[in-house]
Amino acid sequence: MTSKNILLIGAPVDSGKARQGCLMGPDAYRTARIAGALGDLGHTVTDLGNVAADANDIAPRDGLQNLSQTIGWTTALSRAATDAMAQGLPIFLGGDHSLSLGSVHGVAAHAAAKGQPQFVLWLDAHSDFHTCETTTSGNLHGTPLAYLTGRNGFDGFPPVPHPIPEQNVCIIGLRSVDGPERAMLEASEIRRHDMRDIDENGIAKPLGAFLDVVAQAGGALHVSLDVDFLDPSVAPAVGTTVPGGATVREAHLVMEMLNDSGLMTSLDLVELNPMLDERGRTAQLMVDLAASALGRTVFDRPTPRIL
């Protein structure tokens, strides 16, 4: 395994939805020893601390939650992501999924500067494909993929000079998509796999096919892992629980395949709400998954001793 320079970036974003608690996510990951887990694998790990949202004078807009604050997070995280990509592999410790408005914006700018196509793997129960004009909840954590693929309807947000081509996006784990999003998805070129597809065909087949495309294109791969990709029976610490999610073993297989491919260049860990956790088990599982994505194998996992 090749040692990597990993940069931990705290993104205590809590503006993308009404329910509060995700701002404590970065500290929960640190408490679950993410730096130590990755350092134990031989990587160099630097914790850059927490990003703060930029100030702006964006006026509130009816029907949208915390618009100004979310735009402030987007500009700050985009800048942090672009800077970090020049140094190594950033892991964004969230924070709700609106943080990806900024993290992916920034990594895509870095890829464009290198002349490299950017790809995105979205591991999520939701498609997050609303715009500010189509969302009925006003929760901006449901908008990143629409924004990042260059859709209209994001007045006040930074321009997207390097939109991700829709065919460069793959969503795995879908099981909660509303009517307008479904219509937009079906009209798009986004690769999408719901849990029925996973049940019938397994998780390795669609992921392997997407990774082959990324490899053939010589692309950079951003992975965005939402806690609700996992079944809530194993990962309860999320405000958007949807039954029927990925098992622990399916999730580890995804991460192990990512490590085998060597393609992942950046990672989001999002939607962890420690207020909803049970003795930190969701935070620990997410840390274990990050470790699998960066080289931990079954032989590296300590077996609990029964005394």
Short mmCIF file of N, CA, C and O in Angstrom, two decimals, residues 136-205:
data_model
loop_
_atom_site.label_atom_id
_atom_site.label_comp_id
_atom_site.label_asym_id
_atom_site.label_seq_id
_atom_site.Cartn_x
_atom_site.Cartn_y
_atom_site.Cartn_z
N THR A 136 -39.01 21.65 -1.92
CA THR A 136 -40.20 22.02 -1.16
C THR A 136 -39.90 22.14 0.33
O THR A 136 -40.60 22.84 1.05
N SER A 137 -38.85 21.48 0.77
CA SER A 137 -38.47 21.54 2.19
C SER A 137 -37.63 22.77 2.49
O SER A 137 -37.59 23.23 3.64
N GLY A 138 -36.92 23.29 1.48
CA GLY A 138 -36.00 24.39 1.71
C GLY A 138 -34.68 23.97 2.30
O GLY A 138 -33.82 24.80 2.60
N ASN A 139 -34.49 22.66 2.46
CA ASN A 139 -33.26 22.13 3.03
C ASN A 139 -32.18 22.01 1.96
O ASN A 139 -32.29 21.18 1.05
N LEU A 140 -31.13 22.82 2.08
CA LEU A 140 -30.14 22.90 1.01
C LEU A 140 -29.18 21.72 0.99
O LEU A 140 -28.40 21.59 0.05
N HIS A 141 -29.26 20.84 2.01
CA HIS A 141 -28.44 19.62 1.92
C HIS A 141 -28.98 18.67 0.85
O HIS A 141 -28.33 17.67 0.53
N GLY A 142 -30.15 18.99 0.31
CA GLY A 142 -30.72 18.18 -0.77
C GLY A 142 -30.45 18.73 -2.16
O GLY A 142 -31.09 18.29 -3.12
N THR A 143 -29.46 19.64 -2.29
CA THR A 143 -29.22 20.30 -3.57
C THR A 143 -27.83 20.10 -4.20
O THR A 143 -27.63 20.54 -5.33
N PRO A 144 -26.84 19.52 -3.52
CA PRO A 144 -25.48 19.57 -4.06
C PRO A 144 -25.30 19.03 -5.47
O PRO A 144 -24.59 19.65 -6.28
N LEU A 145 -25.88 17.89 -5.81
CA LEU A 145 -25.60 17.32 -7.13
C LEU A 145 -26.20 18.16 -8.25
O LEU A 145 -25.63 18.23 -9.35
N ALA A 146 -27.31 18.82 -7.99
CA ALA A 146 -27.85 19.72 -9.02
C ALA A 146 -26.91 20.90 -9.24
O ALA A 146 -26.61 21.29 -10.37
N TYR A 147 -26.45 21.48 -8.15
CA TYR A 147 -25.52 22.62 -8.23
C TYR A 147 -24.22 22.24 -8.93
O TYR A 147 -23.76 22.92 -9.85
N LEU A 148 -23.65 21.12 -8.53
CA LEU A 148 -22.32 20.73 -9.01
C LEU A 148 -22.32 20.26 -10.45
O LEU A 148 -21.28 20.28 -11.12
N THR A 149 -23.49 19.83 -10.95
CA THR A 149 -23.58 19.45 -12.36
C THR A 149 -24.01 20.62 -13.24
O THR A 149 -24.23 20.45 -14.44
N GLY A 150 -24.10 21.81 -12.64
CA GLY A 150 -24.32 23.02 -13.43
C GLY A 150 -25.76 23.39 -13.69
O GLY A 150 -26.03 24.19 -14.60
N ARG A 151 -26.71 22.86 -12.92
CA ARG A 151 -28.11 23.21 -13.13
C ARG A 151 -28.37 24.66 -12.70
O ARG A 151 -27.69 25.20 -11.84
N ASN A 152 -29.37 25.26 -13.31
CA ASN A 152 -29.78 26.61 -12.94
C ASN A 152 -30.55 26.57 -11.63
O ASN A 152 -30.98 25.53 -11.16
N GLY A 153 -30.75 27.76 -11.06
CA GLY A 153 -31.55 27.85 -9.85
C GLY A 153 -30.74 28.05 -8.60
O GLY A 153 -31.22 27.76 -7.50
N PHE A 154 -29.51 28.57 -8.72
CA PHE A 154 -28.65 28.76 -7.56
C PHE A 154 -28.14 30.19 -7.48
O PHE A 154 -26.95 30.44 -7.27
N ASP A 155 -29.05 31.14 -7.63
CA ASP A 155 -28.69 32.55 -7.54
C ASP A 155 -28.04 32.85 -6.19
O ASP A 155 -28.53 32.43 -5.14
N GLY A 156 -26.92 33.58 -6.24
CA GLY A 156 -26.20 33.93 -5.03
C GLY A 156 -25.06 32.99 -4.70
O GLY A 156 -24.13 33.36 -3.98
N PHE A 157 -25.10 31.75 -5.19
CA PHE A 157 -24.01 30.81 -4.98
C PHE A 157 -22.86 31.13 -5.93
O PHE A 157 -23.06 31.77 -6.98
N PRO A 158 -21.65 30.70 -5.60
CA PRO A 158 -20.54 30.92 -6.53
C PRO A 158 -20.84 30.27 -7.88
O PRO A 158 -21.48 29.20 -7.92
N PRO A 159 -20.43 30.87 -8.99
CA PRO A 159 -20.58 30.21 -10.28
C PRO A 159 -19.89 28.85 -10.27
O PRO A 159 -18.98 28.60 -9.48
N VAL A 160 -20.32 27.97 -11.16
CA VAL A 160 -19.72 26.63 -11.27
C VAL A 160 -19.00 26.57 -12.62
O VAL A 160 -19.57 26.15 -13.63
N PRO A 161 -17.73 27.01 -12.65
CA PRO A 161 -17.02 27.06 -13.94
C PRO A 161 -16.63 25.68 -14.45
O PRO A 161 -16.34 25.52 -15.64
N HIS A 162 -16.63 24.70 -13.57
CA HIS A 162 -16.22 23.34 -13.96
C HIS A 162 -17.29 22.35 -13.53
O HIS A 162 -17.07 21.51 -12.64
N PRO A 163 -18.49 22.41 -14.13
CA PRO A 163 -19.56 21.49 -13.72
C PRO A 163 -19.16 20.04 -13.98
O PRO A 163 -18.47 19.74 -14.96
N ILE A 164 -19.58 19.16 -13.09
CA ILE A 164 -19.30 17.73 -13.25
C ILE A 164 -20.23 17.20 -14.34
O ILE A 164 -21.45 17.32 -14.22
N PRO A 165 -19.71 16.61 -15.41
CA PRO A 165 -20.61 16.00 -16.41
C PRO A 165 -21.51 14.96 -15.74
O PRO A 165 -21.05 14.18 -14.90
N GLU A 166 -22.77 14.97 -16.09
CA GLU A 166 -23.71 14.07 -15.41
C GLU A 166 -23.28 12.61 -15.49
O GLU A 166 -23.44 11.86 -14.53
N GLN A 167 -22.72 12.21 -16.62
CA GLN A 167 -22.30 10.81 -16.77
C GLN A 167 -21.10 10.48 -15.89
O GLN A 167 -20.73 9.32 -15.75
N ASN A 168 -20.49 11.51 -15.27
CA ASN A 168 -19.36 11.29 -14.37
C ASN A 168 -19.80 11.15 -12.92
O ASN A 168 -18.96 11.10 -12.02
N VAL A 169 -21.11 11.11 -12.69
CA VAL A 169 -21.66 10.98 -11.34
C VAL A 169 -22.36 9.63 -11.21
O VAL A 169 -23.12 9.22 -12.09
N CYS A 170 -22.09 8.94 -10.10
CA CYS A 170 -22.75 7.67 -9.82
C CYS A 170 -23.30 7.71 -8.40
O CYS A 170 -22.56 7.98 -7.45
N ILE A 171 -24.61 7.49 -8.28
CA ILE A 171 -25.26 7.42 -6.97
C ILE A 171 -25.56 5.96 -6.67
O ILE A 171 -26.18 5.26 -7.48
N ILE A 172 -25.16 5.51 -5.49
CA ILE A 172 -25.45 4.14 -5.06
C ILE A 172 -26.13 4.20 -3.69
O ILE A 172 -25.68 4.91 -2.80
N GLY A 173 -27.23 3.45 -3.56
CA GLY A 173 -27.93 3.35 -2.28
C GLY A 173 -29.27 4.02 -2.24
O GLY A 173 -29.90 4.08 -1.18
N LEU A 174 -29.76 4.53 -3.37
CA LEU A 174 -31.01 5.28 -3.40
C LEU A 174 -32.19 4.48 -2.85
O LEU A 174 -32.38 3.32 -3.20
N ARG A 175 -33.00 5.14 -2.03
CA ARG A 175 -34.26 4.56 -1.59
C ARG A 175 -35.25 5.59 -1.10
O ARG A 175 -36.31 5.24 -0.57
N SER A 176 -34.93 6.89 -1.28
CA SER A 176 -35.86 7.95 -0.92
C SER A 176 -35.69 9.10 -1.91
O SER A 176 -34.84 9.97 -1.73
N VAL A 177 -36.51 9.09 -2.98
CA VAL A 177 -36.44 10.11 -4.03
C VAL A 177 -37.85 10.60 -4.29
O VAL A 177 -38.75 9.80 -4.57
N ASP A 178 -38.07 11.93 -4.20
CA ASP A 178 -39.42 12.44 -4.42
C ASP A 178 -39.70 12.61 -5.91
O ASP A 178 -38.82 12.43 -6.76
N GLY A 179 -40.95 12.95 -6.22
CA GLY A 179 -41.39 13.00 -7.61
C GLY A 179 -40.59 13.93 -8.50
O GLY A 179 -40.11 13.52 -9.57
N PRO A 180 -40.41 15.21 -8.12
CA PRO A 180 -39.64 16.11 -8.98
C PRO A 180 -38.20 15.65 -9.20
O PRO A 180 -37.67 15.75 -10.31
N GLU A 181 -37.56 15.14 -8.14
CA GLU A 181 -36.20 14.65 -8.29
C GLU A 181 -36.16 13.45 -9.23
O GLU A 181 -35.24 13.32 -10.05
N ARG A 182 -37.13 12.57 -9.09
CA ARG A 182 -37.15 11.39 -9.97
C ARG A 182 -37.24 11.80 -11.43
O ARG A 182 -36.53 11.26 -12.28
N ALA A 183 -38.10 12.77 -11.71
CA ALA A 183 -38.25 13.23 -13.09
C ALA A 183 -36.95 13.82 -13.61
O ALA A 183 -36.55 13.56 -14.75
N MET A 184 -36.28 14.61 -12.77
CA MET A 184 -35.02 15.21 -13.20
C MET A 184 -33.92 14.16 -13.37
O MET A 184 -33.12 14.22 -14.32
N LEU A 185 -33.90 13.20 -12.47
CA LEU A 185 -32.90 12.13 -12.58
C LEU A 185 -33.10 11.31 -13.85
O LEU A 185 -32.14 10.98 -14.56
N GLU A 186 -34.36 10.96 -14.13
CA GLU A 186 -34.64 10.14 -15.30
C GLU A 186 -34.31 10.86 -16.60
O GLU A 186 -34.02 10.22 -17.61
N ALA A 187 -34.34 12.19 -16.56
CA ALA A 187 -33.99 12.97 -17.75
C ALA A 187 -32.50 13.27 -17.83
O ALA A 187 -32.04 13.87 -18.80
N SER A 188 -31.76 12.85 -16.82
CA SER A 188 -30.32 13.13 -16.76
C SER A 188 -29.51 11.91 -17.20
O SER A 188 -30.06 10.83 -17.45
N GLU A 189 -28.19 12.11 -17.24
CA GLU A 189 -27.27 11.02 -17.56
C GLU A 189 -26.56 10.49 -16.33
O GLU A 189 -25.59 9.74 -16.44
N ILE A 190 -27.05 10.88 -15.15
CA ILE A 190 -26.43 10.40 -13.91
C ILE A 190 -26.63 8.89 -13.79
O ILE A 190 -27.72 8.37 -14.02
N ARG A 191 -25.58 8.20 -13.42
CA ARG A 191 -25.66 6.76 -13.16
C ARG A 191 -26.26 6.59 -11.77
O ARG A 191 -25.78 7.20 -10.81
N ARG A 192 -27.27 5.77 -11.64
CA ARG A 192 -27.96 5.66 -10.36
C ARG A 192 -28.38 4.21 -10.10
O ARG A 192 -28.84 3.52 -11.00
N HIS A 193 -28.21 3.81 -8.86
CA HIS A 193 -28.50 2.43 -8.47
C HIS A 193 -29.23 2.46 -7.13
O HIS A 193 -28.67 2.84 -6.10
N ASP A 194 -30.49 2.04 -7.16
CA ASP A 194 -31.26 2.01 -5.93
C ASP A 194 -31.02 0.68 -5.21
O ASP A 194 -30.32 -0.21 -5.70
N MET A 195 -31.63 0.54 -4.04
CA MET A 195 -31.36 -0.65 -3.24
C MET A 195 -31.97 -1.91 -3.85
O MET A 195 -31.47 -3.01 -3.60
N ARG A 196 -33.00 -1.78 -4.67
CA ARG A 196 -33.47 -2.98 -5.36
C ARG A 196 -32.40 -3.50 -6.31
O ARG A 196 -32.16 -4.71 -6.40
N ASP A 197 -31.77 -2.58 -7.03
CA ASP A 197 -30.67 -2.97 -7.92
C ASP A 197 -29.58 -3.68 -7.12
O ASP A 197 -29.05 -4.72 -7.54
N ILE A 198 -29.25 -3.12 -5.95
CA ILE A 198 -28.21 -3.74 -5.10
C ILE A 198 -28.67 -5.11 -4.61
O ILE A 198 -27.90 -6.08 -4.61
N ASP A 199 -29.94 -5.21 -4.22
CA ASP A 199 -30.47 -6.50 -3.75
C ASP A 199 -30.38 -7.57 -4.85
O ASP A 199 -30.05 -8.73 -4.59
N GLU A 200 -30.70 -7.17 -6.08
CA GLU A 200 -30.76 -8.14 -7.17
C GLU A 200 -29.40 -8.47 -7.75
O GLU A 200 -29.14 -9.61 -8.17
N ASN A 201 -28.52 -7.47 -7.80
CA ASN A 201 -27.26 -7.65 -8.53
C ASN A 201 -26.01 -7.53 -7.67
O ASN A 201 -24.91 -7.75 -8.16
N GLY A 202 -26.18 -7.18 -6.40
CA GLY A 202 -25.02 -6.98 -5.55
C GLY A 202 -24.46 -5.58 -5.73
O GLY A 202 -24.77 -4.88 -6.70
N ILE A 203 -23.61 -5.18 -4.79
CA ILE A 203 -23.08 -3.82 -4.82
C ILE A 203 -21.79 -3.72 -5.62
O ILE A 203 -21.42 -2.64 -6.10
N ALA A 204 -21.09 -4.84 -5.79
CA ALA A 204 -19.80 -4.80 -6.48
C ALA A 204 -19.94 -4.54 -7.97
O ALA A 204 -19.09 -3.86 -8.57
N LYS A 205 -21.01 -5.05 -8.58
CA LYS A 205 -21.14 -4.93 -10.03
C LYS A 205 -21.27 -3.48 -10.49
O LYS A 205 -20.50 -3.03 -11.35
#
